[in-house]
XYZ file of C-alpha atoms in Angstrom:
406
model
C -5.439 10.452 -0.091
C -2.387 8.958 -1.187
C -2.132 4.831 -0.931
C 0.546 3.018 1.537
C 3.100 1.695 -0.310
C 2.427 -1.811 1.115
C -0.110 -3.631 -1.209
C -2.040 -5.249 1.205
C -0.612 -4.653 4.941
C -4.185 -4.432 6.724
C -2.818 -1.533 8.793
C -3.215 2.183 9.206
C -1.268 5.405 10.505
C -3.004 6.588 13.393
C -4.187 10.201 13.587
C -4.367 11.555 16.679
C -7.184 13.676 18.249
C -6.474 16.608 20.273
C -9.306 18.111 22.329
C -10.029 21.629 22.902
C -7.619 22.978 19.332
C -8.347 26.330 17.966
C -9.968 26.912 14.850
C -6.563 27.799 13.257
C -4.696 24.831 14.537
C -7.562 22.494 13.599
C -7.012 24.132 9.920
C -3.063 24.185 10.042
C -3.404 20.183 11.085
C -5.967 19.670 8.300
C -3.083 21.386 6.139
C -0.390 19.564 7.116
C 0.462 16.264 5.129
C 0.039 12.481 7.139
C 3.664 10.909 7.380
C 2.034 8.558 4.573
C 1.758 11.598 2.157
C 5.156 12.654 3.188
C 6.470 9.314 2.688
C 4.951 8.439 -0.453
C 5.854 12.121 -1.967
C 9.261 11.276 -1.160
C 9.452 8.360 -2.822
C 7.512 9.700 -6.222
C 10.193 12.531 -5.979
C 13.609 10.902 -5.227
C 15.713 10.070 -7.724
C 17.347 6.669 -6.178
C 14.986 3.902 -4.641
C 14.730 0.442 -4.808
C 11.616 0.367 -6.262
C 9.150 2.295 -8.140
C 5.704 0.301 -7.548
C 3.420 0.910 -10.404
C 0.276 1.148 -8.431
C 1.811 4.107 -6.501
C 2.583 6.050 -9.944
C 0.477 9.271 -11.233
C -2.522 8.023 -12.836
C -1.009 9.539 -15.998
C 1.686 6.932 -15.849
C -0.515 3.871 -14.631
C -2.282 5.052 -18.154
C 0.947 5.051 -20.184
C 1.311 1.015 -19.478
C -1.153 0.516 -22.265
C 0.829 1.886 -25.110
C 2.626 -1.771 -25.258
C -0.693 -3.468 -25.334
C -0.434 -3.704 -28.966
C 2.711 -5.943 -28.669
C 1.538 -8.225 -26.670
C -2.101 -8.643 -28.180
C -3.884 -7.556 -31.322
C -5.895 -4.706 -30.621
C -7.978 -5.212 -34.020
C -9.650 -8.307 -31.967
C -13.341 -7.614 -30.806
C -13.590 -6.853 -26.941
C -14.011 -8.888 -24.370
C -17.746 -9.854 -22.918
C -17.558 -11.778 -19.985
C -14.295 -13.291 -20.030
C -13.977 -14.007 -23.832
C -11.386 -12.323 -26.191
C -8.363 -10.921 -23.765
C -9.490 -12.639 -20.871
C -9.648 -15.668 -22.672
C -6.194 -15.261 -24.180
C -4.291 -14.195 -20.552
C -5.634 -17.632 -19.037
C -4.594 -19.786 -21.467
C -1.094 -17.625 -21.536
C -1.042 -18.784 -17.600
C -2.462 -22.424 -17.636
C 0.691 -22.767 -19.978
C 2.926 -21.125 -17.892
C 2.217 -23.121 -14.882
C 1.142 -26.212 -16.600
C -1.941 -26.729 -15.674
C -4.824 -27.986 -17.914
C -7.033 -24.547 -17.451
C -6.887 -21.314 -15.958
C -9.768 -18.691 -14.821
C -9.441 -14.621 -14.249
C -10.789 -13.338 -11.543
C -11.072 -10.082 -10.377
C -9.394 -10.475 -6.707
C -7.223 -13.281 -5.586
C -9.823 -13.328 -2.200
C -11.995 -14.323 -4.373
C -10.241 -17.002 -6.224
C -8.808 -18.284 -3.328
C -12.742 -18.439 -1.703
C -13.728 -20.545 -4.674
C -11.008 -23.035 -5.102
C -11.235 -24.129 -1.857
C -15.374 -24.161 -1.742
C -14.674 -26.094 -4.834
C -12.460 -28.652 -3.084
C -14.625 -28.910 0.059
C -17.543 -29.730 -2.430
C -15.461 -32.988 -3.744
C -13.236 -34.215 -0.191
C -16.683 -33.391 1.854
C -14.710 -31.688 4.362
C -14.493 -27.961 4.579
C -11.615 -27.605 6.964
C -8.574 -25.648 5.388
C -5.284 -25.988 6.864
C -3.289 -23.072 6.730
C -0.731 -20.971 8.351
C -1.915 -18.047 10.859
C -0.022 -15.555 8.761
C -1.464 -16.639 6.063
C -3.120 -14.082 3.653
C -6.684 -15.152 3.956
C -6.423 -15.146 7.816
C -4.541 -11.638 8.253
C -6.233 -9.883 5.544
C -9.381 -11.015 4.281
C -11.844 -10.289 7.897
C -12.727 -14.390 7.533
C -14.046 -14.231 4.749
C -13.749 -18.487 4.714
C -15.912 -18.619 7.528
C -18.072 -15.704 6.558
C -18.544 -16.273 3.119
C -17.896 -19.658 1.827
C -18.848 -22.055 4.785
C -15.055 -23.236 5.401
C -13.379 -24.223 8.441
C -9.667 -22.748 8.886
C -7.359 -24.344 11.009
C -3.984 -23.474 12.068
C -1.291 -25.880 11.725
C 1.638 -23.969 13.088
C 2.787 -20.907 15.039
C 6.215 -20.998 13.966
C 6.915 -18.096 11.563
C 7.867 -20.978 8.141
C 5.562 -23.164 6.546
C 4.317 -25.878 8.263
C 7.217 -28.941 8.377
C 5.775 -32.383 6.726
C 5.692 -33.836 10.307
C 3.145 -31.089 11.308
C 1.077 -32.057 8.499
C 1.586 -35.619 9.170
C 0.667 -35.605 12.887
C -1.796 -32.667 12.533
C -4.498 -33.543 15.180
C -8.063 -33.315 12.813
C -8.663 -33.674 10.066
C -8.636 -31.559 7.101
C -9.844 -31.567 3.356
C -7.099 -28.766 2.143
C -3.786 -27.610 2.403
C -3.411 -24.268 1.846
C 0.626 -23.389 1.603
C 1.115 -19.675 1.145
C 4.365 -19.010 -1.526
C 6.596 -17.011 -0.037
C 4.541 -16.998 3.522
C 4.491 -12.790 3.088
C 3.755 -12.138 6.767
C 7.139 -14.568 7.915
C 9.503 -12.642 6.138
C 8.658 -13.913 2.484
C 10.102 -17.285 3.482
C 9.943 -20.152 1.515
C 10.937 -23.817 2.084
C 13.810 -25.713 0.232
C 12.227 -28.023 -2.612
C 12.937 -31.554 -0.362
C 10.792 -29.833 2.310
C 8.131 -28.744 0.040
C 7.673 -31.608 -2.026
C 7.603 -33.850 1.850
C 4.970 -31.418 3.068
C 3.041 -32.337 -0.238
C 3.035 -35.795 0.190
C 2.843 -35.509 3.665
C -1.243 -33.776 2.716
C -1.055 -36.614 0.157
C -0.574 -40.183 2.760
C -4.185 -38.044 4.645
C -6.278 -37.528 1.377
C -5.985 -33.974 1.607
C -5.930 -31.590 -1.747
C -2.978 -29.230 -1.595
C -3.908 -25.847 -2.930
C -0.525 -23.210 -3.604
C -1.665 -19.435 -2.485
C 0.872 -18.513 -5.098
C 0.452 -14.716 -5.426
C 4.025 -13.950 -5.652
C 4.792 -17.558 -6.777
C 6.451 -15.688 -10.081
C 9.546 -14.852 -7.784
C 10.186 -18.663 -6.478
C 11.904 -19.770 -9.448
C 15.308 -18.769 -8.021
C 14.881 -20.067 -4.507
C 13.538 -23.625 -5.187
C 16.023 -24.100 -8.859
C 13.133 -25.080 -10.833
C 10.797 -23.613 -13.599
C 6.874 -22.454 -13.018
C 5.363 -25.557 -14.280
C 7.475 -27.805 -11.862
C 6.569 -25.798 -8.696
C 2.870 -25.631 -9.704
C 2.472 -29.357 -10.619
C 3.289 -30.049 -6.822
C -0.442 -28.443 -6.421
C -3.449 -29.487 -7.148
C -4.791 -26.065 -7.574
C -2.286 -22.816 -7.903
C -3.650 -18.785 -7.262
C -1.233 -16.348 -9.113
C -1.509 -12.422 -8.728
C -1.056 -10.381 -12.131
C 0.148 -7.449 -9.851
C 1.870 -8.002 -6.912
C 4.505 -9.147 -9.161
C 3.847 -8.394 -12.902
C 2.558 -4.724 -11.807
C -0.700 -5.279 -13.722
C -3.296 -3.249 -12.522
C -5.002 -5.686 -10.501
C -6.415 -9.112 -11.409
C -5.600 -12.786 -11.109
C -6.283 -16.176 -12.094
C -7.103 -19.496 -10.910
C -5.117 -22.430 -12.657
C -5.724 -26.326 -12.434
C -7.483 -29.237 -13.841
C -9.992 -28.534 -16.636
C -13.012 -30.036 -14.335
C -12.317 -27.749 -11.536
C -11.715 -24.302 -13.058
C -15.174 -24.996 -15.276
C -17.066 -25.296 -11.610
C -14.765 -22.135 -10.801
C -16.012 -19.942 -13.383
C -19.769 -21.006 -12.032
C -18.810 -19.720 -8.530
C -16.966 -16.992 -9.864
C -20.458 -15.905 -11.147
C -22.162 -16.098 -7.880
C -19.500 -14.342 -6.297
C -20.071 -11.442 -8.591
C -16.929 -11.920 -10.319
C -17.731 -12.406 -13.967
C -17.414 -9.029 -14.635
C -18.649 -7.199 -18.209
C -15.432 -5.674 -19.296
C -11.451 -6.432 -17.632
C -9.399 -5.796 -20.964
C -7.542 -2.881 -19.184
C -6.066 -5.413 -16.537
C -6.424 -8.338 -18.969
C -3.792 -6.293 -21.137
C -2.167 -5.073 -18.370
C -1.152 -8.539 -17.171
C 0.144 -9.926 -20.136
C 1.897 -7.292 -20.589
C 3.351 -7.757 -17.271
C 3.394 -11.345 -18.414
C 5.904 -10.596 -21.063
C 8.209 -7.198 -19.700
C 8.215 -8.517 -16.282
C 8.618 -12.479 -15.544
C 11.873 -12.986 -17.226
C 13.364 -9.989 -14.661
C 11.978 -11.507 -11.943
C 15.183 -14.232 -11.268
C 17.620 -10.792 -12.120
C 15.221 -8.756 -9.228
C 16.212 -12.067 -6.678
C 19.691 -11.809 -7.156
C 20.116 -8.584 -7.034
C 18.078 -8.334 -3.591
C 20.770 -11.157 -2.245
C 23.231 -7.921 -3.081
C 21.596 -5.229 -1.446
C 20.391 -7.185 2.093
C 23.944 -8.231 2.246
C 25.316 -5.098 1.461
C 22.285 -3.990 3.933
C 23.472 -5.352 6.674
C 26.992 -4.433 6.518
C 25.883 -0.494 6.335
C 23.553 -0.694 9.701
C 26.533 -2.590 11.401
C 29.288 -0.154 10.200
C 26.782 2.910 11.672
C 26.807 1.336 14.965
C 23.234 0.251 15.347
C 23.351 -2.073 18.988
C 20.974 -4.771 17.318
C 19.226 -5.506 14.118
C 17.795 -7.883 11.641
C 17.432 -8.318 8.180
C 15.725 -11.408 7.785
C 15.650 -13.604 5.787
C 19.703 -13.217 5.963
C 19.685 -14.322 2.274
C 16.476 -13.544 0.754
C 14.461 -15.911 -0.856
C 12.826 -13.750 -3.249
C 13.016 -9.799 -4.215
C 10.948 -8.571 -0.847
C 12.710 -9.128 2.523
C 12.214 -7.316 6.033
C 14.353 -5.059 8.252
C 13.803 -5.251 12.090
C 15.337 -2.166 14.091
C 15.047 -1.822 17.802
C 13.143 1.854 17.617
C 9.639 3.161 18.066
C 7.662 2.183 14.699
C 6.921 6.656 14.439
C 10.201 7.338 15.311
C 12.237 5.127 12.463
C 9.360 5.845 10.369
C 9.772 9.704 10.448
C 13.562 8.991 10.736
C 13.231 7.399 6.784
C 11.343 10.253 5.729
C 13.691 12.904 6.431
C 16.550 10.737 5.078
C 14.243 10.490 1.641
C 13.091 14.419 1.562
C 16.764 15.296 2.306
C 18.618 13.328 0.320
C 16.950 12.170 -2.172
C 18.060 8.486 -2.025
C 15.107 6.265 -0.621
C 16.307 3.212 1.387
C 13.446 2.451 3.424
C 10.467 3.358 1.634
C 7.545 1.615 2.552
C 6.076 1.740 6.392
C 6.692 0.392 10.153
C 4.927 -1.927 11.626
C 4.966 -1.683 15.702
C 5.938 -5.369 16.959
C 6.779 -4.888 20.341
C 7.656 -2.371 23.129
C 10.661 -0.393 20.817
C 10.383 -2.672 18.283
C 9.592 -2.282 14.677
C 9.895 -3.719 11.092
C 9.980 -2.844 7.234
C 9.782 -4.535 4.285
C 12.500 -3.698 1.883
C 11.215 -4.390 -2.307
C 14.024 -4.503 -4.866
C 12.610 -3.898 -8.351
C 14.164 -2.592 -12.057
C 15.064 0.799 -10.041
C 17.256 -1.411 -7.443
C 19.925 -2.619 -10.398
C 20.954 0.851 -10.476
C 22.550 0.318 -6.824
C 25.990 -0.984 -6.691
C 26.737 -2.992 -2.714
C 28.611 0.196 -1.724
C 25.490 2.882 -2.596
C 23.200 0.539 -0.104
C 26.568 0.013 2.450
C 26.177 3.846 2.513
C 22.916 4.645 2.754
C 22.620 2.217 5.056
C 25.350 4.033 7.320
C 23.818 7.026 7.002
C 20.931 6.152 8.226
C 22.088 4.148 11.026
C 23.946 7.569 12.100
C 20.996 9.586 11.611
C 19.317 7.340 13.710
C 21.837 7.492 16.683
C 21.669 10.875 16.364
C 18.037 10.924 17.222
């Protein structure tokens, strides 16, 4: 089965079940490709989208990554046994990227995320975590901080931004951790300006709380808060950063912050079944990523400012009665489109404009949120410099037409 093209959306296209079929229909439906196959052939096939996402690429190509991994490390070195060698090498390549006095791989950012904060409860004595309800762990992860590691989430705000510094402030119990999600994915990948963040911070800071950065995509803030890694992690007191959901590794990530903490990391890691024999694949993989991919990133932001601008104007110019691409200006590379349809009906709507023309606008899926309500999220990678304003203003028109139409 072919993957969705969102990395980590926690949803599903439904099937649906007839009763009483005949053996041939039953077959022909077997037959017949999901909308998710359809969608994601599209994509592989068309010769214009905004993105090509690594992890959705032939297995052939995936494979093909690893001819650079001789430029970025010396493949004469011995392999790596338990996090030596490679391993070794990426997290010291990240601690100094970020800062921080030590980094650890680990295998999933769940994981990382699970220990850090276990860690932190350990030292404040208080296991509540402080988070946003969109937040990754609360969405995605089926509570696994309840379930797993004996913490205590609690929601600070309902409001789809990160939570002001008078929320934290006047928050009504108290809590050991901050946990500030950057960009909040579920909101829209919104971020806050740098005054608000750094109040927020200090704000944890006047109630003795640790401040931990969920920073899986915090490669792509550089733009939006005007300073470099090592500034935006220093805020922290402990930073998670994803090797793929921005570097296109092929999985991974790592755990940075002061030397005593990411030694008691690497002993939970181990419990958690997370110091794994072999990862020089995705060690390479990453720093690889590391080196091809970061220094695009700030190009990637700008150029998405183009194309949800240019966006916009296309769906207006069609006609469409209402719609929203929010954040208006995006604050990193990812942004969402709202459309007042039926989640299957824009969604099948997309695919047709993708098989048919061969220019991909909306390629990822639609989420239901609401009675004829539904939204995408829109990724501009490398592929998306290739568009000028006036190829998305026309897409964009198209496909607000098409839609009328239906």
């Amino acid at each position: 089965m072919i993957a969705r093209m969102s990395d980590t959306d926690g949803t599903s296209d439904t099937t649906t079940v007839r009763d009483e079929r005949e053996s041939g229909q039953e077959a022909d439906d077997a037959a017949r490709p999901t909308s998710r196959e359809r969608r994601i052939a599209a994509w592989r096939a068309a010769p214009r989208v905004l993105a090509r996402l690594g992890f959705l690429a032939p297995l052939s190509e995936r494979l093909a990554l690893l001819e650079a991994a001789g430029s970025v490390y010396d493949l004469d070195e011995t392999s790596d046994i338990y996090g030596n060698g490679v391993v070794e090498a990426l997290e010291k390549r990240v601690a100094g990227l970020l800062g921080t006095e030590a980094a650890a791989f680990f295998p999933t950012g769940t994981m990382a995320q699970q220990v850090a904060l276990r860690c932190w409860a350990g030292r404040t004595g208080d296991p509540a975590v402080a988070l946003h309800p969109l937040s990754h762990p609360e969405v995605y992860e089926r509570n696994a901080f309840s379930q797993v590691s004996g913490l205590r989430p609690v929601r600070m705000t309902s409001e789809p931004r990160l939570p002001t510094a008078e929320e934290v402030r006047d928050f009504e119990e108290p809590f050991g951790a901050l946990m500030l999600e950057l960009p909040l994915r579920d909101a829209g990948f919104v971020l806050p300006t740098w005054e608000e963040l750094t109040e927020v911070v200090a704000a944890a800071r006047e109630r003795e709380a640790v401040v931990h950065f969920d920073g899986a995509r915090l490669w792509e803030c550089t733009e939006h808060f005007g300073r470099p890694l090592e500034e935006i992690a220093g805020l922290a007191d402990s930073v998670y950063v994803s090797f793929y959901k921005s570097l296109d590794a092929y999985g991974g990530a790592a755990l940075a912050g002061p030397a005593s903490l990411i030694e008691e990391a690497r002993a939970w890691r181990h419990r958690y079944g997370g110091n794994v024999f072999q990862q020089f694949p995705t060690a390479l993989s990453a720093l690889i990523g590391l080196e091809r991919e970061l220094p695009r990133l700030p190009e990637y932001v700008g150029h998405a400012r183009v194309v949800a601008a240019a966006l916009r104007e296309g769906l207006e110019a069609g006609g469409l009665p209402w719609f929203r691409v929010h954040p208006e200006v995006p604050h990193t590379y990812d942004f969402q489109v709202w459309l007042p349809y039926d989640a299957d009906v824009v969604a099948e709507m997309a695919i047709r404009a993708a098989e048919e023309t061969g220019t991909v606008l909306f390629a990822n899926h639609w989420d239901p949120k609401g009675p004829g309500l539904s939204l995408t999220e829109v990724y501009v990678r490398s592929a998306g410099l290739e568009w000028t304003a006036e190829d998305v203003r026309a897409a964009a028109l198209e496909f607000a037409r098409r839609l009328l139409r239906a």
